[in-house]
Short mmCIF file of C-alpha atoms in Angstrom, two decimals:
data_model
loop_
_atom_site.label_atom_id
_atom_site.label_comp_id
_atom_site.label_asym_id
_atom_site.label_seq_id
_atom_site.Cartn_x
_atom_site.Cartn_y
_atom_site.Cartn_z
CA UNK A 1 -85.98 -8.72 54.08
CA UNK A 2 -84.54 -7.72 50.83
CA UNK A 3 -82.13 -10.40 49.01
CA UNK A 4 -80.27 -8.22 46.78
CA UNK A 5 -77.83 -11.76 45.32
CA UNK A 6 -79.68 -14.50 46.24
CA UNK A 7 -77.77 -16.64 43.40
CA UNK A 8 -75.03 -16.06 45.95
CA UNK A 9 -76.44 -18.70 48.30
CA UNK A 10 -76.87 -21.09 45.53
CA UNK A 11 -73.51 -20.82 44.40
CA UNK A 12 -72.21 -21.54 47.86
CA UNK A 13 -74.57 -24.23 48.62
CA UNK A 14 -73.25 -25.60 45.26
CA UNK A 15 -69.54 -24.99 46.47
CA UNK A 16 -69.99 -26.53 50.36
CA UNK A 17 -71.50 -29.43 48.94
CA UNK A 18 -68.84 -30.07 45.80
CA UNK A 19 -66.77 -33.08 46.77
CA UNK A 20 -63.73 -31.44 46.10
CA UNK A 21 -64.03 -29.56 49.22
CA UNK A 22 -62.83 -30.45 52.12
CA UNK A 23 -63.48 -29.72 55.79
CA UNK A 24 -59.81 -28.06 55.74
CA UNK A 25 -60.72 -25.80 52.91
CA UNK A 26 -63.98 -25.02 54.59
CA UNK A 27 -62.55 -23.95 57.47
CA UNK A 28 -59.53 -21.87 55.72
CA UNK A 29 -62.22 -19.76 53.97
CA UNK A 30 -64.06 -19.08 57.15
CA UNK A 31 -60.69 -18.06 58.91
CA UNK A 32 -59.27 -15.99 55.94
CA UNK A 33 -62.92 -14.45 55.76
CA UNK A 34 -62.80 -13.23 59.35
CA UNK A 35 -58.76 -12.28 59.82
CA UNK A 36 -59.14 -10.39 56.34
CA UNK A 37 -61.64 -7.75 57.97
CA UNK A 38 -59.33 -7.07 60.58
CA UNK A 39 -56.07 -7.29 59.13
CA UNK A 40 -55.28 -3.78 57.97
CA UNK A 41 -55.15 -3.40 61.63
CA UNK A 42 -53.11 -6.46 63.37
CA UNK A 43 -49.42 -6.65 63.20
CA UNK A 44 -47.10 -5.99 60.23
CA UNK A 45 -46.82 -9.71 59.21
CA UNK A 46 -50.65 -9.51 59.00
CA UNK A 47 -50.76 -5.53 57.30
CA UNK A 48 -47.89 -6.72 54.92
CA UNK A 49 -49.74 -10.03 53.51
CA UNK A 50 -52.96 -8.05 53.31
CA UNK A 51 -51.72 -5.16 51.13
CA UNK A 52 -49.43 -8.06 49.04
CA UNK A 53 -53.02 -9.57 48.49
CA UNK A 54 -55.76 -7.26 48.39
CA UNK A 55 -53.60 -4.22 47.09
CA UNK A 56 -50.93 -4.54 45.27
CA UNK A 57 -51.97 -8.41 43.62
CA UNK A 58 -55.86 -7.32 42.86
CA UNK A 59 -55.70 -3.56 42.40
CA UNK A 60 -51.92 -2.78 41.60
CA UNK A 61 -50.89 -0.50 44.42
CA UNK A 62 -47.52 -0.11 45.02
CA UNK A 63 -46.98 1.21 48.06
CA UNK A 64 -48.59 1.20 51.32
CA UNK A 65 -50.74 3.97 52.22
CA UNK A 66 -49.80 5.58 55.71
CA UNK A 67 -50.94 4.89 58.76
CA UNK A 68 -52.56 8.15 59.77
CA UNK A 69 -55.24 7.55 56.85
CA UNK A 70 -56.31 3.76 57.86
CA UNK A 71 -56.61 5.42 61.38
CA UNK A 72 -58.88 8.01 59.97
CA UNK A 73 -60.61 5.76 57.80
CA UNK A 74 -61.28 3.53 60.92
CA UNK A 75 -62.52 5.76 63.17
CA UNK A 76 -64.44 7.77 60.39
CA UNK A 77 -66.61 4.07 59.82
CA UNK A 78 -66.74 3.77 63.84
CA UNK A 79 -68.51 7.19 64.10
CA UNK A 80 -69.43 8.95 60.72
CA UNK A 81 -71.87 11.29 62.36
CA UNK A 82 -69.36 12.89 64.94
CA UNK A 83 -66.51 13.26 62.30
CA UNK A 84 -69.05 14.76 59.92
CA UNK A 85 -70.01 17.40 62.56
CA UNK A 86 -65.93 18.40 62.96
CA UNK A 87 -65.61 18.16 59.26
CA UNK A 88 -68.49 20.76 58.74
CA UNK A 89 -67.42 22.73 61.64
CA UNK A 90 -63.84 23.22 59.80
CA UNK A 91 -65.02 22.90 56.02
CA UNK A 92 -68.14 23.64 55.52
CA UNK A 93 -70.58 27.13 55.71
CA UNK A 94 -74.34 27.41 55.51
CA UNK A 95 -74.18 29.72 52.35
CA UNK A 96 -72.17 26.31 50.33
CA UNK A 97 -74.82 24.49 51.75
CA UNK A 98 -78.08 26.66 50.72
CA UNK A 99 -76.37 26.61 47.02
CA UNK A 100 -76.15 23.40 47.04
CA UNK A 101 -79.72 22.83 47.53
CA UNK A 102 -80.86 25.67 44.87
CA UNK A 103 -78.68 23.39 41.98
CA UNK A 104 -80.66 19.82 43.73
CA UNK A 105 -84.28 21.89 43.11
CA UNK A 106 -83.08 22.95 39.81
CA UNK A 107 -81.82 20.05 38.76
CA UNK A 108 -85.02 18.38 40.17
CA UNK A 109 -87.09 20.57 38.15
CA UNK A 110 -85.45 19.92 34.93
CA UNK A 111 -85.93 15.86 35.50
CA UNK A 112 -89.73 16.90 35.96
CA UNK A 113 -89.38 18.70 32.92
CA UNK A 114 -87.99 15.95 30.95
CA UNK A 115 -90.22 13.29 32.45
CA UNK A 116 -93.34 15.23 30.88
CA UNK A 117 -91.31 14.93 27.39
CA UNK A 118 -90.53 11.73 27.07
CA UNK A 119 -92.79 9.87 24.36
CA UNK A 120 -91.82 6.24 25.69
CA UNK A 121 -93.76 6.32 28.80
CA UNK A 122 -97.82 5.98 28.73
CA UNK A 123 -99.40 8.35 31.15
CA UNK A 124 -100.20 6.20 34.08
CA UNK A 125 -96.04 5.14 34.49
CA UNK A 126 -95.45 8.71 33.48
CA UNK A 127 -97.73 10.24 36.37
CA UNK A 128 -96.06 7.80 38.60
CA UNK A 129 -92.57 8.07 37.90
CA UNK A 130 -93.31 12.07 38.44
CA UNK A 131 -94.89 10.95 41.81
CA UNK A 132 -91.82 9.17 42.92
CA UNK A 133 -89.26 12.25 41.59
CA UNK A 134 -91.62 14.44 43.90
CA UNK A 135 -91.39 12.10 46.67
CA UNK A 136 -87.54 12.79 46.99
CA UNK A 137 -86.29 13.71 49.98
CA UNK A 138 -82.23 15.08 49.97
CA UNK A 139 -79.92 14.65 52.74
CA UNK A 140 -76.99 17.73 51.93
CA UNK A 141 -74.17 17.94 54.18
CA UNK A 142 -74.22 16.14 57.20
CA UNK A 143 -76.61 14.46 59.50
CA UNK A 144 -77.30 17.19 62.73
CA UNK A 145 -79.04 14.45 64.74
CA UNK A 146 -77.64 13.79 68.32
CA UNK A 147 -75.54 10.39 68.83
CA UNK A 148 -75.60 8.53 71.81
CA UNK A 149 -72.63 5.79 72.22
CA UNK A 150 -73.79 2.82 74.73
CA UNK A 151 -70.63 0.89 75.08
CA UNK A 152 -67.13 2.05 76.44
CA UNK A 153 -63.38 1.62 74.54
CA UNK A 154 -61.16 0.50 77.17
CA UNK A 155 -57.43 2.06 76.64
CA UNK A 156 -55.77 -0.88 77.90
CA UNK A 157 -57.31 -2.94 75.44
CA UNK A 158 -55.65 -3.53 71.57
CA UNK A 159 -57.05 -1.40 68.71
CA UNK A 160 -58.87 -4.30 67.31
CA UNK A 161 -60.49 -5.52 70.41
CA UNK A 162 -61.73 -1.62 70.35
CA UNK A 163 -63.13 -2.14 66.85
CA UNK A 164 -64.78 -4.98 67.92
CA UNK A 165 -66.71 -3.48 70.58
CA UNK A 166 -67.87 -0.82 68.19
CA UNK A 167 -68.69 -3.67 65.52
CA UNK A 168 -71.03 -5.75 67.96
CA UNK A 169 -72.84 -2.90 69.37
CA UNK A 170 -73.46 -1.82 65.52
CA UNK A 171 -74.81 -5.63 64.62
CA UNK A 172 -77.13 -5.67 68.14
CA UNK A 173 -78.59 -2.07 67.10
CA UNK A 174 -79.24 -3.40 63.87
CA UNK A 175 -81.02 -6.52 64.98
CA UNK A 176 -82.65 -4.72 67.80
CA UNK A 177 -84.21 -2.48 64.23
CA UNK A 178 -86.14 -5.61 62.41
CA UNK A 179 -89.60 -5.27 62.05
CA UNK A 180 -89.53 -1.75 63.33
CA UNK A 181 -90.42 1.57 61.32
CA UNK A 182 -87.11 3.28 58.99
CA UNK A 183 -85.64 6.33 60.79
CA UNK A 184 -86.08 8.62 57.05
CA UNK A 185 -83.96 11.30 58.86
CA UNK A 186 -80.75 8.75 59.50
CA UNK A 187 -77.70 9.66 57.27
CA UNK A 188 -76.56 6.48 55.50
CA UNK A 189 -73.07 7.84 55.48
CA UNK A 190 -70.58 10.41 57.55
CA UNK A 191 -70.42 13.90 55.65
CA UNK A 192 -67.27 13.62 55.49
CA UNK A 193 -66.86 12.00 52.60
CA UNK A 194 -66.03 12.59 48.68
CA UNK A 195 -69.46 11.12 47.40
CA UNK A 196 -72.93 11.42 46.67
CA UNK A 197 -75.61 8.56 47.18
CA UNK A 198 -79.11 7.61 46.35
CA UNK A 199 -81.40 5.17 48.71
CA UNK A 200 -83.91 3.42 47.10
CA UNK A 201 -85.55 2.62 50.22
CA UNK A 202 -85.83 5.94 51.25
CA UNK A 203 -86.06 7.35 47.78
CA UNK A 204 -83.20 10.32 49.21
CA UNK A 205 -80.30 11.90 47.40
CA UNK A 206 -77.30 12.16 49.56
CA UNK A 207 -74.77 14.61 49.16
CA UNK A 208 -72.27 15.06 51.67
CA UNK A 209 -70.18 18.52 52.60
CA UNK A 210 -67.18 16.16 51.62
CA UNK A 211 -68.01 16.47 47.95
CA UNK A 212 -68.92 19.69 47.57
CA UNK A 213 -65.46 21.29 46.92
CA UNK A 214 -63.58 21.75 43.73
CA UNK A 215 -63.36 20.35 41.44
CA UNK A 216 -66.64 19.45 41.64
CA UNK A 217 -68.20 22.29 43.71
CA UNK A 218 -67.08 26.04 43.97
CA UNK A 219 -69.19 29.14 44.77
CA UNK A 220 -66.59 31.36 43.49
CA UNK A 221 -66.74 30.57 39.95
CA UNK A 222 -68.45 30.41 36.61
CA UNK A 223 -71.98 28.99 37.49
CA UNK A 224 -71.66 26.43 34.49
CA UNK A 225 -68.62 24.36 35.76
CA UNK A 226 -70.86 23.70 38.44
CA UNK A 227 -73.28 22.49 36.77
CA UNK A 228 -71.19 20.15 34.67
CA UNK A 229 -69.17 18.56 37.47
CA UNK A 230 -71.29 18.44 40.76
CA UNK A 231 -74.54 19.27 38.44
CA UNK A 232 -73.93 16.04 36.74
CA UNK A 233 -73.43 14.14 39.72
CA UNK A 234 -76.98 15.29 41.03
CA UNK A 235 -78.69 14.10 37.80
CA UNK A 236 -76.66 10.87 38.54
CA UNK A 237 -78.33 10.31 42.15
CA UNK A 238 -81.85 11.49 40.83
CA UNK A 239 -81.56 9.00 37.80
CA UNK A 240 -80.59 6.23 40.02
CA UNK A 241 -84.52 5.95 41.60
CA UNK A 242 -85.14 5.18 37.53
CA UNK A 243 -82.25 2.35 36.88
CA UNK A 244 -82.85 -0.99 35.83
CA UNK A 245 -83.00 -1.24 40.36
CA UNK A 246 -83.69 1.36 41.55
CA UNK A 247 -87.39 1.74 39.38
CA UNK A 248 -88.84 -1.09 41.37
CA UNK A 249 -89.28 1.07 44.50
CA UNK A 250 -91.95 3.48 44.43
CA UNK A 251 -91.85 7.14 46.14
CA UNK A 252 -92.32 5.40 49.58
CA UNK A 253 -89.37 3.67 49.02
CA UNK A 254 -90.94 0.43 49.81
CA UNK A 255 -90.69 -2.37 46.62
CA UNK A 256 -93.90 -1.74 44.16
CA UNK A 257 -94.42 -2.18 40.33
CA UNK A 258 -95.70 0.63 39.11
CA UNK A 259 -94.87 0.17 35.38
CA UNK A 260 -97.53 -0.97 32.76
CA UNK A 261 -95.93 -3.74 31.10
CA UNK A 262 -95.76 -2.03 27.67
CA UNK A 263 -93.54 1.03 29.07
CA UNK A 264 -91.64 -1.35 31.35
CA UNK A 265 -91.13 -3.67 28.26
CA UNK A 266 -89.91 -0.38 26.40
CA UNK A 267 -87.70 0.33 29.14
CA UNK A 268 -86.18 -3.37 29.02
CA UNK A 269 -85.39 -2.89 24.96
CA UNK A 270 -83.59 0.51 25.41
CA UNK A 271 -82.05 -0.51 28.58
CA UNK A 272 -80.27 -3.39 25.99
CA UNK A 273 -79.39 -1.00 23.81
CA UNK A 274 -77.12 0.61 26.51
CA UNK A 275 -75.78 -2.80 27.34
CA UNK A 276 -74.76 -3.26 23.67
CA UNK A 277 -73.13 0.17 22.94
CA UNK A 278 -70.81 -0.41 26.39
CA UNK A 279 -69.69 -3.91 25.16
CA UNK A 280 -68.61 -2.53 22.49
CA UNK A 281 -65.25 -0.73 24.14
CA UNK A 282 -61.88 -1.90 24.46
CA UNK A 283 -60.18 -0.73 26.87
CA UNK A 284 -56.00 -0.58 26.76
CA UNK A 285 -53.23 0.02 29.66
CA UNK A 286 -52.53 3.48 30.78
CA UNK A 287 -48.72 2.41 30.86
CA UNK A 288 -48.59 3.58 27.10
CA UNK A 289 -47.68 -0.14 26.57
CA UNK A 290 -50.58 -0.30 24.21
CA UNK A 291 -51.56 -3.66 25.16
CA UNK A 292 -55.75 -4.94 25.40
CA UNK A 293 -57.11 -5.32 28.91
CA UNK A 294 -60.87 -6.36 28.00
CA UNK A 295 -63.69 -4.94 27.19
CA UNK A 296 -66.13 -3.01 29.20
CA UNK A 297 -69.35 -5.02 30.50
CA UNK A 298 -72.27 -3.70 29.83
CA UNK A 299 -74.54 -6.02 32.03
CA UNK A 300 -72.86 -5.63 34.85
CA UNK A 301 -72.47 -1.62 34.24
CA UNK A 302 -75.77 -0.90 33.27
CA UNK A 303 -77.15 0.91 36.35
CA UNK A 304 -74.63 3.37 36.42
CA UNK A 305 -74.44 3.43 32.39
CA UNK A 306 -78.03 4.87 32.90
CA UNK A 307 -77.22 7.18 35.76
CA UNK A 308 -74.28 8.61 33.95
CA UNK A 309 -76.13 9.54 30.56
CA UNK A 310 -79.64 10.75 32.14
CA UNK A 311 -77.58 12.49 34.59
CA UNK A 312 -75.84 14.83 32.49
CA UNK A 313 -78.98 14.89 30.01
CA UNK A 314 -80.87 16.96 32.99
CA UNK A 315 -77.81 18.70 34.40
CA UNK A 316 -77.35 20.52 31.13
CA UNK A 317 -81.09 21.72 30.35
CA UNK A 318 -81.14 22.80 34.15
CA UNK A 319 -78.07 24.66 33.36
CA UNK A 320 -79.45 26.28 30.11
CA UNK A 321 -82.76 27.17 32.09
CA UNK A 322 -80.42 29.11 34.35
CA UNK A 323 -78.46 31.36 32.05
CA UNK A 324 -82.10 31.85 30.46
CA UNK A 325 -83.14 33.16 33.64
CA UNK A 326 -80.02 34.55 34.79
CA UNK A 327 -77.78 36.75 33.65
CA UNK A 328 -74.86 34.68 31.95
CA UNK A 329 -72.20 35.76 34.90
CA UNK A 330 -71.95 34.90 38.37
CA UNK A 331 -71.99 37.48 40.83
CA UNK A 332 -69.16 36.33 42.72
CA UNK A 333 -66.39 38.90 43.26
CA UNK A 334 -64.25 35.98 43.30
CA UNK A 335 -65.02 34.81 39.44
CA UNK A 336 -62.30 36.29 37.18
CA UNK A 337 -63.62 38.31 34.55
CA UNK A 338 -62.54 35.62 31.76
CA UNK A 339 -65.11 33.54 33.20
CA UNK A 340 -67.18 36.47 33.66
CA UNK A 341 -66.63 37.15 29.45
CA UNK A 342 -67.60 33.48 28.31
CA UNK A 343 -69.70 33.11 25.07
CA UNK A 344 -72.25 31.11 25.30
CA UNK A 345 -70.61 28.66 23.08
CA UNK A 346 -67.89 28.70 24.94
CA UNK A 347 -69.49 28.23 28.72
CA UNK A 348 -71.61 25.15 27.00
CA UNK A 349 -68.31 23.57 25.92
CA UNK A 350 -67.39 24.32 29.65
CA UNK A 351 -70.08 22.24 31.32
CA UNK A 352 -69.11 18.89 29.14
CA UNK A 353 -65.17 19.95 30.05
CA UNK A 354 -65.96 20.35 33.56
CA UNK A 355 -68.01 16.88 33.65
CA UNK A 356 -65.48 15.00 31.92
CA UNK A 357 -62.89 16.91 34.40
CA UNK A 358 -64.39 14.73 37.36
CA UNK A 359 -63.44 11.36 35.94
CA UNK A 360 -59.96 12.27 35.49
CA UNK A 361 -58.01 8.98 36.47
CA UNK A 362 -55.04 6.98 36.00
CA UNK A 363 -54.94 2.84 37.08
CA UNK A 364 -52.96 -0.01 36.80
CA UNK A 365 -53.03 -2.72 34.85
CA UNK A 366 -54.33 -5.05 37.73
CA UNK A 367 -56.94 -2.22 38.75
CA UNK A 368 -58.49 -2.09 35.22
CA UNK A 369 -58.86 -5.88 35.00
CA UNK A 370 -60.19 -6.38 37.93
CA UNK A 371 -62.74 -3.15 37.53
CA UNK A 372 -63.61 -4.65 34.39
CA UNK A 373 -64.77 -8.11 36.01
CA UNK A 374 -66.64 -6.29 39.18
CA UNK A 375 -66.67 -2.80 39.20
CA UNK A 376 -69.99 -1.73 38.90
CA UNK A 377 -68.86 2.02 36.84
CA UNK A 378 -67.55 1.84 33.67
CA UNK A 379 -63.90 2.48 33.45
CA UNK A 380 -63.87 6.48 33.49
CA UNK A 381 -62.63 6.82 29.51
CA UNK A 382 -65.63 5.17 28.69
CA UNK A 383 -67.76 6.88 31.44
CA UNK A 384 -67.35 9.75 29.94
CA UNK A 385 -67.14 8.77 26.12
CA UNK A 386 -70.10 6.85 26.43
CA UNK A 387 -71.97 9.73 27.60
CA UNK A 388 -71.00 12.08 25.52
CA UNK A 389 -71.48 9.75 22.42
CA UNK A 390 -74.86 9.61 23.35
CA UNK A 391 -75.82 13.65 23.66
CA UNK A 392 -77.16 15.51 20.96
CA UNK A 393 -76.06 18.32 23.16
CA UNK A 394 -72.71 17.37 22.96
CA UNK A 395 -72.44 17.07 19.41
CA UNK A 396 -74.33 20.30 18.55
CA UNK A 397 -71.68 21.65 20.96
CA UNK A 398 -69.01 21.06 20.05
CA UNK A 399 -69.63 20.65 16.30
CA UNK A 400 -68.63 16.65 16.23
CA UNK A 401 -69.31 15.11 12.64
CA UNK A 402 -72.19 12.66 11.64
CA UNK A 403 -72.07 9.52 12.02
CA UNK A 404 -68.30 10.03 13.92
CA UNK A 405 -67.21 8.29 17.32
CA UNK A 406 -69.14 10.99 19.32
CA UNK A 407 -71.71 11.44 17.06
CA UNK A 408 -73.19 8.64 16.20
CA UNK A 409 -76.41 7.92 14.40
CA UNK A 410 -77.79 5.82 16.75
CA UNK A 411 -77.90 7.25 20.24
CA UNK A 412 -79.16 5.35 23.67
CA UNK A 413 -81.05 7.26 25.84
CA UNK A 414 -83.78 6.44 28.45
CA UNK A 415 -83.98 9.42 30.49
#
């Protein structure tokens, strides 16, 4: 059993046994815990205090989004693998998919490449870290395994009693699992989705036909905007199994040190160099009001901080070994011959456009505080910022002065 927060239980140890808690408040937490997971989907006294709450309160939304997308939402987390399928069947095609896996090997390769540079890591952690990057295994797509569905929804009975039946039959096929081998081919997630994934305990990339569309994903354009938006993302997932979390598992996925204390004490000193530099931004409303939200956390950021910046580090060398080895044009039909006519210069300006492209965003007030208390990403200005301020790449791109706010003269980097 892995205990991911186990100051969690102290906290509410600490909190049950406070004095100023009653048995009424006890019990109003434990109600509001349950009715909150099923609320979306009771009555509109119940969906109208929910949004109020959770929505509009914590995360700013205005307005209600409509029915038709809870309902797809629900029955997409009731049976991921069978809406996957129909979402392949009218979205996806086997030659999106074998692309797809060329840019995860060649992305792969250039992590491999940059493992065997780096000067921080002493051989054994280096042989082992290339170990574990071998040991990958990629899930792209969806899951093809056959589902079976032991329990039956009763159309006489209310939505959420239906919910429930799916719900228990999940929790008794979970507990029915413990102390029995991992299923490595299970998907962790429904391919239809807009997201990618890594699994430390399976040590597997995840990249579902849901995110491979533009803008991050495209066959019929210039090969470099892929490799700056879903490119990126790939280095992302890979970089994850090397995070401040995810480098405790070894290739096996099961939890292992495999770090002699000097690298792994190296890694903890540039790993708070990363925390310092994303303290260090303030982040203002996107009303044009002006006013100070916060500051970004880098503590609480710092897995993804590390994702982010090693991720696009890798994505762009695999996407200069490619143009060396390729001829600097796609041979889509489709590409127009603009693209086809990039400069060099121009197409590596392209792949840091076409990252920063897939953090486009606009938030509330109430979303951005609240991101900036939990949210384990950096608010995207900063994603993206932070990255770039951090790439020699970048700067030798796109020309950026010494010692300016993308260029400075102290860069973080791990991988």
């Amino acid at each position: 059993m892995i205990v991911q927060t186990p100051v969690y239980f102290d906290r509410t140890e600490e909190f049950v046994s406070s004095d100023s808690v009653t048995l009424d408040t006890l019990q109003s937490v434990v109600a509001y815990r349950y009715i909150a997971r099923y609320a979306p989907e009771l009555s509109a006294p119940f969906v109208e205090a929910d949004f109020a709450f959770r929505r509009k309160t914590l995360s700013g939304q205005k307005t209600q989004r409509p029915r038709w997308k809870g309902c797809v939402n629900r029955v997409t987390n009731a049976f991921p693998g069978l809406v996957g399928k129909y979402y392949a069947f009218m979205r996806s095609d086997d030659a999106k998919i074998r692309l797809a896996q060329e840019m995860v090997t060649q992305i792969q390769d250039s992590f491999r490449e940059d493992l065997k540079r780096l000067n921080w890591l002493d051989e054994p952690t280096r042989e082992a870290a290339l170990d574990k990057l071998g040991s990958v295994t990629k899930h792209i797509g969806h899951s093809t395994l056959e589902e079976t569905f032991p329990f039956q929804l009763r159309s006489d009975a209310s939505f959420v009693e239906n919910l429930q039946v799916v719900s228990n039959y999940e929790l008794d096929r979970d507990i029915a699992r413990i102390g029995n081998s991992i299923n490595r081919d299970e998907w962790v997630t429904t391919g239809a989705v807009v997201n990618a994934f890594y699994v430390p305990r399976a040590n597997r990339i995840v990249l579902p036909d849901g995110i491979l569309q533009s803008p991050f994903f495209a066959q019929d354009r210039h090969f470099v905007r892929n490799f700056g938006s879903i490119g990126s993302i790939i280095g992302h997932e890979l970089t994850h199994g090397f995070d401040s979390s995810g480098r405790h598992y070894a290739g096996d996925g099961n939890l292992r040190d495999w770090w002699s204390n000097v690298t792994s004490n190296e890694f903890l000193k540039r790993s708070e160099g990363l925390v310092t530099q994303y303290n260090s931004y303030e982040v203002l409303s996107q009303t044009g009001s002006g006013k100070r939200l916060g500051y970004t956390n880098g503590k609480i950021t710092l897995r993804e901080n590390i994702a982010d910046n090693g991720g696009v580090k890798i994505a762009f060398a695999a996407y200069q070994k490619y143009t060396t080895d390729q001829e600097t044009q796609d041979d889509s039909s489709s590409m127009s011959q603009a693209e086809r006519n990039l400069s060099v210069n121009v197409a590596d300006k392209l792949f840091f456009i076409s990252f920063a492209q897939s953090f486009c965003s606009k938030r509330s007030d109430a979303s951005i505080i609240n991101g900036l208390a939990s949210n384990a990403h950096t608010i995207e200005q900063w994603r993206v910022n932070g990255v770039a301020s951090n790439s020699h790449e970048f700067a030798n791109v796109f020309s950026c002065p010494a010692d300016s706010a993308l260029n400075p003269k102290i860069k973080h980097q791990l991988w």
